[in-house]
Coordinates of C-alpha atoms and ligand atoms in Angstrom, one line a residue:
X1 CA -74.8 51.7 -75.7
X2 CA -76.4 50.6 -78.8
X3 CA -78.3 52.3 -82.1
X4 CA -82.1 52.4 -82.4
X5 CA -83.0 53.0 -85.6
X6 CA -86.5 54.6 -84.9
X7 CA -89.7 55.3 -87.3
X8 CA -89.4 53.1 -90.3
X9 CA -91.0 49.9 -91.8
X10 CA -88.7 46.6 -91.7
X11 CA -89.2 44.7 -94.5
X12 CA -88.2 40.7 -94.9
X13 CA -88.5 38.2 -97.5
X14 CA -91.4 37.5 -95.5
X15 CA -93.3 40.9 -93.6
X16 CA -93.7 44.0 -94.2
X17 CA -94.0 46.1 -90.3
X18 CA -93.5 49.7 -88.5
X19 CA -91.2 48.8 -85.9
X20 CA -87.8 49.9 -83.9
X21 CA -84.6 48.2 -84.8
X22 CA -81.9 48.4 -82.1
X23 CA -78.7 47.6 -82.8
X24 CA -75.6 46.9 -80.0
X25 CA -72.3 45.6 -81.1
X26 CA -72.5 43.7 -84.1
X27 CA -76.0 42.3 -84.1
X28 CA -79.6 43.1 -83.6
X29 CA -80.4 42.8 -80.2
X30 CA -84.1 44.2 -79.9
X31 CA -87.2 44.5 -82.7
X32 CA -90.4 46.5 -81.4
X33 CA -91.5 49.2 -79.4
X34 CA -90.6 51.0 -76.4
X35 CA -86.8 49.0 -77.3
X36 CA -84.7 51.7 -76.3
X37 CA -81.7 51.8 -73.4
X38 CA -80.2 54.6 -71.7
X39 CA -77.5 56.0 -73.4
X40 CA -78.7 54.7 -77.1
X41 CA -78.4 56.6 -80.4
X42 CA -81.4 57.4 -81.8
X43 CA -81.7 57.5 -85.5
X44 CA -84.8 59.2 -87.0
X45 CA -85.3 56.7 -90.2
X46 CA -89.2 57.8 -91.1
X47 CA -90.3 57.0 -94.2
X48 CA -88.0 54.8 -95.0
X49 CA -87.5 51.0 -95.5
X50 CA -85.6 49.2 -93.3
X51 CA -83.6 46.0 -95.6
X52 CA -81.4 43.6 -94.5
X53 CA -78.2 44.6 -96.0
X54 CA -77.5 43.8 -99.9
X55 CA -76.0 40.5 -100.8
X56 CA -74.1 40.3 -104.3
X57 CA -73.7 36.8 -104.9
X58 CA -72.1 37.4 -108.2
X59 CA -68.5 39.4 -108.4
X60 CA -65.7 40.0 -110.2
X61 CA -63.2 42.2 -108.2
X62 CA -59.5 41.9 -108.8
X63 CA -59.7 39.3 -111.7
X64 CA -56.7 38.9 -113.9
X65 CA -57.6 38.4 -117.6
X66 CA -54.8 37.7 -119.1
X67 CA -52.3 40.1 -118.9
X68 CA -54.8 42.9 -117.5
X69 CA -56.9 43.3 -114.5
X70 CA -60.5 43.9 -113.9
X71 CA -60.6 48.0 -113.5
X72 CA -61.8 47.6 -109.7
X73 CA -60.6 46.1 -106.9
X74 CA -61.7 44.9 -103.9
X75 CA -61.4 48.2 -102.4
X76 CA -63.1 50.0 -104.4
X77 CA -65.9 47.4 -105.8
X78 CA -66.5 46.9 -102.3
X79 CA -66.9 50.5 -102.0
X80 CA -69.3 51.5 -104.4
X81 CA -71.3 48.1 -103.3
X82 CA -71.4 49.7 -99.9
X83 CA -72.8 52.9 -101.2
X84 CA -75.2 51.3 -103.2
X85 CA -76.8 49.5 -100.2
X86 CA -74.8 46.3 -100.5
X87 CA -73.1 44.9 -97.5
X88 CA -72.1 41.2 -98.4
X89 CA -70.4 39.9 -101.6
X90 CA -69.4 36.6 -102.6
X91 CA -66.9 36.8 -105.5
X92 CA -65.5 34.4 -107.7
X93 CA -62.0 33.2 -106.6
X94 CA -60.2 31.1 -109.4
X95 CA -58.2 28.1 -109.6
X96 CA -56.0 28.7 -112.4
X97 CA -54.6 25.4 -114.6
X98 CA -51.9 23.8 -112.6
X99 CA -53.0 25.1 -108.9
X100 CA -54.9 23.4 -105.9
X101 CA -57.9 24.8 -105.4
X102 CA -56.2 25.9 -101.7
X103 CA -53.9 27.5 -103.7
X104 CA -56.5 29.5 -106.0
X105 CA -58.4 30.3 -102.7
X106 CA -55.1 31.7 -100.7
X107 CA -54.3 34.3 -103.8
X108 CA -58.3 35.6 -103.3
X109 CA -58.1 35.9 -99.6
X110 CA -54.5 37.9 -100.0
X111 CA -56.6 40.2 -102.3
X112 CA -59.3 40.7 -100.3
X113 CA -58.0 40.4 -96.7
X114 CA -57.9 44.1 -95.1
X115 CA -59.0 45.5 -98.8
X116 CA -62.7 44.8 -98.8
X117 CA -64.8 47.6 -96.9
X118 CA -68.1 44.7 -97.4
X119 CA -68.0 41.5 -95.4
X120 CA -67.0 38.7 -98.2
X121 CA -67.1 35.1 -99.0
X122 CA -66.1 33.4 -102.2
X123 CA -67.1 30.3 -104.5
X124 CA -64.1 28.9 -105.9
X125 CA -63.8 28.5 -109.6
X126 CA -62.7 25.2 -110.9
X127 CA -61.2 25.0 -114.3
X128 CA -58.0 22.0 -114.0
X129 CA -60.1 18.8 -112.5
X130 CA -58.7 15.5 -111.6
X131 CA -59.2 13.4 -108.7
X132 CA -56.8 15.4 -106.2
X133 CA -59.0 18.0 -106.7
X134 CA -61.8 16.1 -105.8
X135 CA -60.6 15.4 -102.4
X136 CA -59.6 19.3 -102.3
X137 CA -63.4 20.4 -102.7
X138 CA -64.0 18.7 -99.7
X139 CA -61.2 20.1 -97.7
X140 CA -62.7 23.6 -98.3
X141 CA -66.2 22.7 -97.6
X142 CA -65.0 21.6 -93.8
X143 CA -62.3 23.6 -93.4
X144 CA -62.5 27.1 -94.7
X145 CA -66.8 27.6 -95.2
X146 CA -66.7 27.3 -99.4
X147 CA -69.8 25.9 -99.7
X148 CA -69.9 26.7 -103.9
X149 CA -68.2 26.1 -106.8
X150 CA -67.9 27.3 -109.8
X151 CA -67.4 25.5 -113.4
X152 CA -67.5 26.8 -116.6
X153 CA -69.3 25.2 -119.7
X154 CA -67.3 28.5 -121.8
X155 CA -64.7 30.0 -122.5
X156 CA -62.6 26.9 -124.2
X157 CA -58.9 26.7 -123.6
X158 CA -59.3 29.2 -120.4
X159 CA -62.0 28.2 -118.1
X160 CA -63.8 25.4 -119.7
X161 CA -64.4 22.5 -117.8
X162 CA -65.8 19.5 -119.9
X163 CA -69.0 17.2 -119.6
X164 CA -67.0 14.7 -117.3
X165 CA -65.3 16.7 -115.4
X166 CA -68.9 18.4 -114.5
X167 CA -70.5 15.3 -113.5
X168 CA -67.8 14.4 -111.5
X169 CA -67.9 17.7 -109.5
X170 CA -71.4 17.2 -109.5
X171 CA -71.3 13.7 -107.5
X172 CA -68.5 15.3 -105.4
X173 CA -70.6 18.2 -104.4
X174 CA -73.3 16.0 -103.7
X175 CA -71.6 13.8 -101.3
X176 CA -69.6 16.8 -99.5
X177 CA -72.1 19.5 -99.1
X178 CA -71.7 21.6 -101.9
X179 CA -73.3 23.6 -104.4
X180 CA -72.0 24.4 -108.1
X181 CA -72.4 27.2 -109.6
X182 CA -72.4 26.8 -113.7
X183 CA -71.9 29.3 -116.1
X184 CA -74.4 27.7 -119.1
X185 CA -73.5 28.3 -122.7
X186 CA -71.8 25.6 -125.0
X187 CA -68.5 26.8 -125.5
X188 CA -67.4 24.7 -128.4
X189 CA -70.4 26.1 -130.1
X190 CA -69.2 29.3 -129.4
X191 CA -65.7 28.8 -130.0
X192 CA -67.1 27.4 -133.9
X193 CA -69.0 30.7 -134.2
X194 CA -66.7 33.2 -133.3
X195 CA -64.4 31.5 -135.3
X196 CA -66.3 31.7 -138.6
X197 CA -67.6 35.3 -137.7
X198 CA -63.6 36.6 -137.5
X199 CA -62.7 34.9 -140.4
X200 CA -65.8 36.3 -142.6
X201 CA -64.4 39.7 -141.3
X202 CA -67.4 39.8 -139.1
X203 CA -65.2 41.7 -136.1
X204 CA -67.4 44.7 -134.5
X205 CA -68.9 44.3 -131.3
X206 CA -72.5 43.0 -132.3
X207 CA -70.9 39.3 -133.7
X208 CA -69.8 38.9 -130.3
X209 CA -74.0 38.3 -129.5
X210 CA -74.2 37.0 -133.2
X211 CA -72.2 34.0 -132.0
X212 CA -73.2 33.9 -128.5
X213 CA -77.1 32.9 -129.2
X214 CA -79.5 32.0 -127.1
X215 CA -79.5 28.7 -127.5
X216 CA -76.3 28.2 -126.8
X217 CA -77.1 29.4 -123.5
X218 CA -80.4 27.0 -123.3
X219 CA -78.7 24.1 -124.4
X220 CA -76.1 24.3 -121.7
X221 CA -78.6 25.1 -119.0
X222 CA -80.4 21.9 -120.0
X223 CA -77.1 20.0 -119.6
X224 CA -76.4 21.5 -116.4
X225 CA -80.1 20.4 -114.9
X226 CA -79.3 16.8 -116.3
X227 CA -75.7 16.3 -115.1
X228 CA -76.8 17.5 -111.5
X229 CA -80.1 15.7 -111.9
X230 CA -77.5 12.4 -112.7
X231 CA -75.5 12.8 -109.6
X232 CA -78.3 13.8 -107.2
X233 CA -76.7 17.3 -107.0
X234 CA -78.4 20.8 -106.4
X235 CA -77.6 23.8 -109.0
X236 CA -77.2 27.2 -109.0
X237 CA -77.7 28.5 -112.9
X238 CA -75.8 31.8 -113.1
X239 CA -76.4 35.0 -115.1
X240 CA -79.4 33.6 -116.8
X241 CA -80.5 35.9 -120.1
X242 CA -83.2 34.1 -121.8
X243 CA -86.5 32.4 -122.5
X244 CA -85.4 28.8 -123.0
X245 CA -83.1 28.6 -120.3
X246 CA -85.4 29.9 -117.8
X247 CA -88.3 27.3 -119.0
X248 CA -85.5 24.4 -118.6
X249 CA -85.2 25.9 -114.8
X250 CA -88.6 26.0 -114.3
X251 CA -89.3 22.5 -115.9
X252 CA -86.2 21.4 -113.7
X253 CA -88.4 23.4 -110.5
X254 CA -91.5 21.7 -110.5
X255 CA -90.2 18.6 -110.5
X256 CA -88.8 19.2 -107.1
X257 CA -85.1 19.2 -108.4
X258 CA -83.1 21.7 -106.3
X259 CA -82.2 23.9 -109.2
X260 CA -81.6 27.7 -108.5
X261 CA -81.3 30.5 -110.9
X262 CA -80.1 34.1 -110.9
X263 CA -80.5 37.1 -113.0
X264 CA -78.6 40.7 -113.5
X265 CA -79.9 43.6 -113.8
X266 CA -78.3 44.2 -117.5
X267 CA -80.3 41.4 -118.3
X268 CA -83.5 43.0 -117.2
X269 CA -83.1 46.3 -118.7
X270 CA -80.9 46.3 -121.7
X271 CA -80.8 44.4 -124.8
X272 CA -78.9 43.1 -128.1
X273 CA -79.6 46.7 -130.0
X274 CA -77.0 48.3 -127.5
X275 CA -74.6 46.4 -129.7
X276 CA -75.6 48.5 -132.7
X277 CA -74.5 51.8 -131.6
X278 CA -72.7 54.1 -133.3
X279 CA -68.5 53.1 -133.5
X280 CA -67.1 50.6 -131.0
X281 CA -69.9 51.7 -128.1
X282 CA -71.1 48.2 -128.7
X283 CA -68.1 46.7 -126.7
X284 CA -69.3 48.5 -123.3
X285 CA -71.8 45.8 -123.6
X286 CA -69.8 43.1 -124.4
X287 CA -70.4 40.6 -121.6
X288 CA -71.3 36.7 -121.6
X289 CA -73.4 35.4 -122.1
X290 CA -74.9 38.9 -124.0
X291 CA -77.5 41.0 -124.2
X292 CA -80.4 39.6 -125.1
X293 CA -83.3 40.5 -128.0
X294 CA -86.2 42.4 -126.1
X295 CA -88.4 39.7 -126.2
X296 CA -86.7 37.8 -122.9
X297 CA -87.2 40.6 -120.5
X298 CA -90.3 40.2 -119.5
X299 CA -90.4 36.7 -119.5
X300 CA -87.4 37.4 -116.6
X301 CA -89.6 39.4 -115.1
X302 CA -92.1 37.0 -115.0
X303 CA -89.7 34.7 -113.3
X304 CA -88.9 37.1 -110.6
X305 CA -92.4 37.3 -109.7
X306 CA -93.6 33.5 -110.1
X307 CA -90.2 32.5 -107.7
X308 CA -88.5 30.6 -110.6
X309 CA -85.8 32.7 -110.5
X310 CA -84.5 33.3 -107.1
X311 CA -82.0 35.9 -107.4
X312 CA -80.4 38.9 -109.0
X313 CA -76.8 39.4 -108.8
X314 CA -74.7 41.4 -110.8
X315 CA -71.7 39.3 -112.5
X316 CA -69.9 43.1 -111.6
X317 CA -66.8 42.7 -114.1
X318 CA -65.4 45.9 -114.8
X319 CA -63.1 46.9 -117.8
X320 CA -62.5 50.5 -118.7
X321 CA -63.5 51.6 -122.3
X322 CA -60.1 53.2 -122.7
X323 CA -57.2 50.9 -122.8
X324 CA -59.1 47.5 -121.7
X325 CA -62.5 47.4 -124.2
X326 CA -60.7 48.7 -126.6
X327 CA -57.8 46.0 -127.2
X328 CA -60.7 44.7 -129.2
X329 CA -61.3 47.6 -131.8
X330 CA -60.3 45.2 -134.3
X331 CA -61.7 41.6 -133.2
X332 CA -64.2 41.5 -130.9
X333 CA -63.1 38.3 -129.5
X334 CA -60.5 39.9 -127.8
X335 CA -62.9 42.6 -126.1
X336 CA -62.5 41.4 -122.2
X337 CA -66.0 40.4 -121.3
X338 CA -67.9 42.0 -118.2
X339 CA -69.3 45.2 -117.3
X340 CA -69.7 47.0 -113.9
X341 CA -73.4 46.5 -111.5
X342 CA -72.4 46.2 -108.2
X343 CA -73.2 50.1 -106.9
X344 CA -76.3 50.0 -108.7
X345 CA -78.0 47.0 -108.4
X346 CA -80.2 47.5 -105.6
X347 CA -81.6 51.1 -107.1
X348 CA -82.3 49.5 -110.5
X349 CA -84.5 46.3 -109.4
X350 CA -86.0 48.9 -106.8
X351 CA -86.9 51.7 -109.9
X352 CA -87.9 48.9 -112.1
X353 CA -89.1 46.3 -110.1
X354 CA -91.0 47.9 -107.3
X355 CA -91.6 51.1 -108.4
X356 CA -92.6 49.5 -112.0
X357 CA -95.3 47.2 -110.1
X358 CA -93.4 43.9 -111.2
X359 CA -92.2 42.5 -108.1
X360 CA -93.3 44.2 -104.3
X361 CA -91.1 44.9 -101.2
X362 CA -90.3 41.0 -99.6
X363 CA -89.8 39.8 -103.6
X364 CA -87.3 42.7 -103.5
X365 CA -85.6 41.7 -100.1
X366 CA -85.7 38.2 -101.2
X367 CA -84.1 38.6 -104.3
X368 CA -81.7 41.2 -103.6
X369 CA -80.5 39.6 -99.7
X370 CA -82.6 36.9 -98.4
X371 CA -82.2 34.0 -101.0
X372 CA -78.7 34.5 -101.7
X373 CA -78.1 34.0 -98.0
X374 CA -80.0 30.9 -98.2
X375 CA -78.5 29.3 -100.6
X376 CA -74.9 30.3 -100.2
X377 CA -75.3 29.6 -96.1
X378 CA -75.0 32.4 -94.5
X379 CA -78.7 32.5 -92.8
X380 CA -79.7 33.8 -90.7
X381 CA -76.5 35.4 -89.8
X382 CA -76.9 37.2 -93.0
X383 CA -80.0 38.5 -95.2
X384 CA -82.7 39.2 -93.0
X385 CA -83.6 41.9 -89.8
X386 CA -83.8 39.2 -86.9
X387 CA -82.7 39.4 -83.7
X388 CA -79.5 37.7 -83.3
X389 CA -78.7 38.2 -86.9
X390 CA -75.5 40.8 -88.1
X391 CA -76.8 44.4 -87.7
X392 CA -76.6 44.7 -91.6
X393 CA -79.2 47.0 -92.3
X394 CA -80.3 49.3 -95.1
X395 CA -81.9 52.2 -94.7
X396 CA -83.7 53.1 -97.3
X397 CA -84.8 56.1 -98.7
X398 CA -87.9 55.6 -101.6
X399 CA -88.0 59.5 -102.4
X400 CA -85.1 60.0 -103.3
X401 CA -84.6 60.9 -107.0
X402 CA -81.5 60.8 -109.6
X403 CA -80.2 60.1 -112.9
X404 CA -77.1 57.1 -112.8
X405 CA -74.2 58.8 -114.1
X406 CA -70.3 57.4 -114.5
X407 CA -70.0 61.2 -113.2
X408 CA -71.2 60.5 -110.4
X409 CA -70.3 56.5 -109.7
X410 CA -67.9 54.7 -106.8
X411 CA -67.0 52.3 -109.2
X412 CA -63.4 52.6 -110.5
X413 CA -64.6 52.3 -113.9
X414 CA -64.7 54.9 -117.1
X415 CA -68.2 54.2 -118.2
X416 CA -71.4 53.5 -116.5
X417 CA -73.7 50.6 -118.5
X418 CA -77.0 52.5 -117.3
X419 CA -76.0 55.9 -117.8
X420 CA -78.7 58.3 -118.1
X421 CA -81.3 55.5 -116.0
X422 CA -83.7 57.0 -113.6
X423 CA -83.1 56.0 -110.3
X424 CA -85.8 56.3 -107.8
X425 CA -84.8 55.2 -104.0
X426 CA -81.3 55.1 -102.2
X427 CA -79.5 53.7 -99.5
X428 CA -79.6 56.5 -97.2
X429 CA -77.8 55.2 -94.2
X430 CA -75.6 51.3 -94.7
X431 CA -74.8 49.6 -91.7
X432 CA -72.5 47.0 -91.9
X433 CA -72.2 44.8 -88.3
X434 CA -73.4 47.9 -86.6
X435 CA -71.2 50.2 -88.0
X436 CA -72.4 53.1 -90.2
X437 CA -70.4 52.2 -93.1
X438 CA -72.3 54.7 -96.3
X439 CA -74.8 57.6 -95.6
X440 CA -76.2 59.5 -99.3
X441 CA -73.9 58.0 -101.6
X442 CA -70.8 58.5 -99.4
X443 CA -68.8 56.3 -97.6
X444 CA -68.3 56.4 -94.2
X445 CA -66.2 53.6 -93.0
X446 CA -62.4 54.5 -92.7
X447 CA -60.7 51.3 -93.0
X448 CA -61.6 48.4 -95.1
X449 CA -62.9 46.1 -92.0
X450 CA -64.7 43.8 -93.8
X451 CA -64.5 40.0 -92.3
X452 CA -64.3 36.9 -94.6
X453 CA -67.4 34.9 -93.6
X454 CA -67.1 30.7 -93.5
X455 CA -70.1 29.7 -94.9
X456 CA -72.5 26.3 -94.0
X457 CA -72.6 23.3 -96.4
X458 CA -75.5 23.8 -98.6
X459 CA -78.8 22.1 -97.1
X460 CA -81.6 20.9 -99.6
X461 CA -84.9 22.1 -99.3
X462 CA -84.1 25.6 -98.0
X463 CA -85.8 28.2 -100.6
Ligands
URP1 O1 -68.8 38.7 -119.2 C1 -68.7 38.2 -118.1 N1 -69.8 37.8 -117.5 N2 -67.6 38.2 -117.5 C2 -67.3 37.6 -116.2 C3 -67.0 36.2 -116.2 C4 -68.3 35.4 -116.2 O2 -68.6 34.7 -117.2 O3 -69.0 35.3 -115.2
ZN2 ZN1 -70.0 33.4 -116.1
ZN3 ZN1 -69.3 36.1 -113.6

């Protein structure tokens, strides 16, 4: 006995059609008419849009920032990215200084492991480099699916990795099947600027923007493509805010180098004056790299729509206001960095993208599922409606209407970034391996079943 989801229009990266979906088990099993069995559920989805299930490449859940911890977990992260119409996240696990990356990767799967109502895969975040954990990268590539890493050109004396160390990685990735994921803005730069800001008494939440400027960012990125272009290695550019960087991307794009970007919604929609509000309001915003000035948006825009950038993600880092934003009322340097995204994501680029007229239905599907799946090697399994792929499915409903509230949010966090945001569109029904998981906001599933998926080594040529 399966489900036949009956009435709606499946959209792909690639077509846009009125058919059936049926579902049996964990996959799709039928696409069409006239696709039903005996004994099926039948699921009246008319009018709405049938999507392959969310993928977040991009998350924070459970990370410890010193001595705190990011406000949600994986159980309820994954929560309010089920709700929101998101059914897959890869999230950041990290090796601290000192640990094998097998190491950094077994503390993430204890976290996760019957806590994460999604299915979930992680990059693993390198910040201590040295030959053993060169061989290390390749142990995980074959042996546990970790197809990405992560390195980070910020953050000095925490995560920063430095210029050798990257190309190293680079050539490493290169010959074992791997893609890195880099975090672009020059954190010596920064560490000069927020150093001079503090000690001019420059504290409140706007310097933290002030010293984190674009061209740090664009800098970096340019870097990045070069060091990858040295070793022969493909990219993945993550959380990119601004003009420059994306024109180094694109630069780096028609030359054929296999250099992929992503994008947040935060980056979309808000901008640098959110820093200027009234009190310490400005630290809900504090994120890296920041808000930019107004002038970048619709140059990302652009890049959703011309394919230079290839997805949006939501770097979902949640810190309450109270008693985590706050420990930086006096410096802003010590504001913990990252806001929440993950429930919302979907609605936002649906509101603003398609409903704006800036990208249409397969840019949204692509963006949102299809190229993160792609390039993170979990296709077909994951990110489209084919036969034989997961029965992650969507359902989507583009009438609905509503006003994003922290009232009214699954995310265990005290403030929403887009409060007051029209919201047009929903995830009416979220299946998740054939399994009604979220209907209207709520969640369905009763036990956190998500699996932990081995993903493929990274293929060139692929997007
Ligand atoms: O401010 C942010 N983005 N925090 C999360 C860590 C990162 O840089 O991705
Ligand atoms: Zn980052
Ligand atoms: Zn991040």
């Amino acid at each position: 006995m399966g489900i036949l989801l009956t009435g709606g229009t499946v959209v792909t990266a690639a077509d846009t059609y009125y058919a059936d979906v049926r579902l049996e088990g964990e996959q799709i099993t039928a696409i069409g008419h006239h696709i039903a069995q005996p004994g099926d559920e039948v699921v009246d989805v008319a009018g709405c849009y049938l999507f392959p299930g969310g993928i977040d490449p991009h998350t924070h859940f459970d990370l410890p920032i010193g001595t705190m911890r990011t406000a949600d977990s994986f159980t309820s992260g994954s929560k309010a990215a089920l709700i929101g119409g998101t059914t897959t996240i890869i999230d950041y696990a990290t090796q601290f200084k000192g640990e094998s990356l097998g190491k950094g990767l077994s503390n993430w799967q204890s976290l996760a492991q019957g806590n994460c109502y999604t299915d979930f895969g992680f990059h693993m975040a390198i910040t201590d480099w040295n030959e053993a954990i060169a061989r290390q990268m390749k142990v995980l590539v074959e042996e546990q699916g970790i197809s990405s890493f992560k390195l980070y050109m910020a953050y000095k004396n925490v995560l920063q990795v430095d210029d050798g160390a990257l190309l190293a990685a680079f050539q490493q990735a290169a010959k074992c099947g791997a893609i890195l994921c880099l975090h672009c803005e020059n954190g010596d730069v920064i560490d000069t600027l927020v150093r001079q800001a503090v000690s001019q008494g420059q504290t409140a939440p706007r310097y933290h923007a002030a010293s984190r400027p674009a061209l740090v960012e664009e800098e970096a990125t340019k870097r990045a493509i070069l060091l990858a272009r040295m070793a022969g290695a493909p990219l993945y550019v993550v959380h990119l805010t601004c003009a420059g960087a994306l024109a180094a991307v694109e630069e780096a794009k028609r030359q054929g180098q296999p250099v992929y970007a992503e994008t947040c919604p935060q980056y979309l929609l808000l901008d640098e004056s959110y820093y200027n509000q009234n009190g310490f309001e400005g630290a809900k915003y504090v994120i890296s790299p920041p808000l930019r000035s107004k002038d970048n948006q619709p140059v990302l825009w652009q890049g959703l729509t011309n394919h230079m950038l290839d997805t949006v993600a939501t770097d979902h880092c949640s810190f309450n206001f109270t008693g985590q934003k706050e420990l930086g009322l006096h410096d802003f340097s010590k504001i913990p960095n990252g806001m929440a995204g993950v429930e919302t994501r979907l609605s936002l680029l649906y509101t603003y993208g398609v409903t704006g007229g800036r990208i249409n239905l397969n840019q949204f599907v692509a963006l949102t599922a299809t190229n993160a799946a792609k390039v993170f090697g979990l296709y077909p399994r994951k990110g489209t409606i084919a036969v034989g792929s997961d029965a992650d499915i969507t359902v989507w409903d583009p009438c609905y209407e509503g006003i994003i509230s922290a009232q009214t949010q699954a995310q265990r966090v005290d403030y929403s970034p887009f409060e007051g945001f029209v919201q047009k569109g929903r995830a009416k029904y979220v299946y998740l391996r054939g399994h009604l998981a979220a209907c209207e906001g709520q969640l369905i599933a009763s036990q956190a079943d998500g699996q932990y998926l081995q993903r493929s080594p990274f293929r060139t040529g692929i997007l």
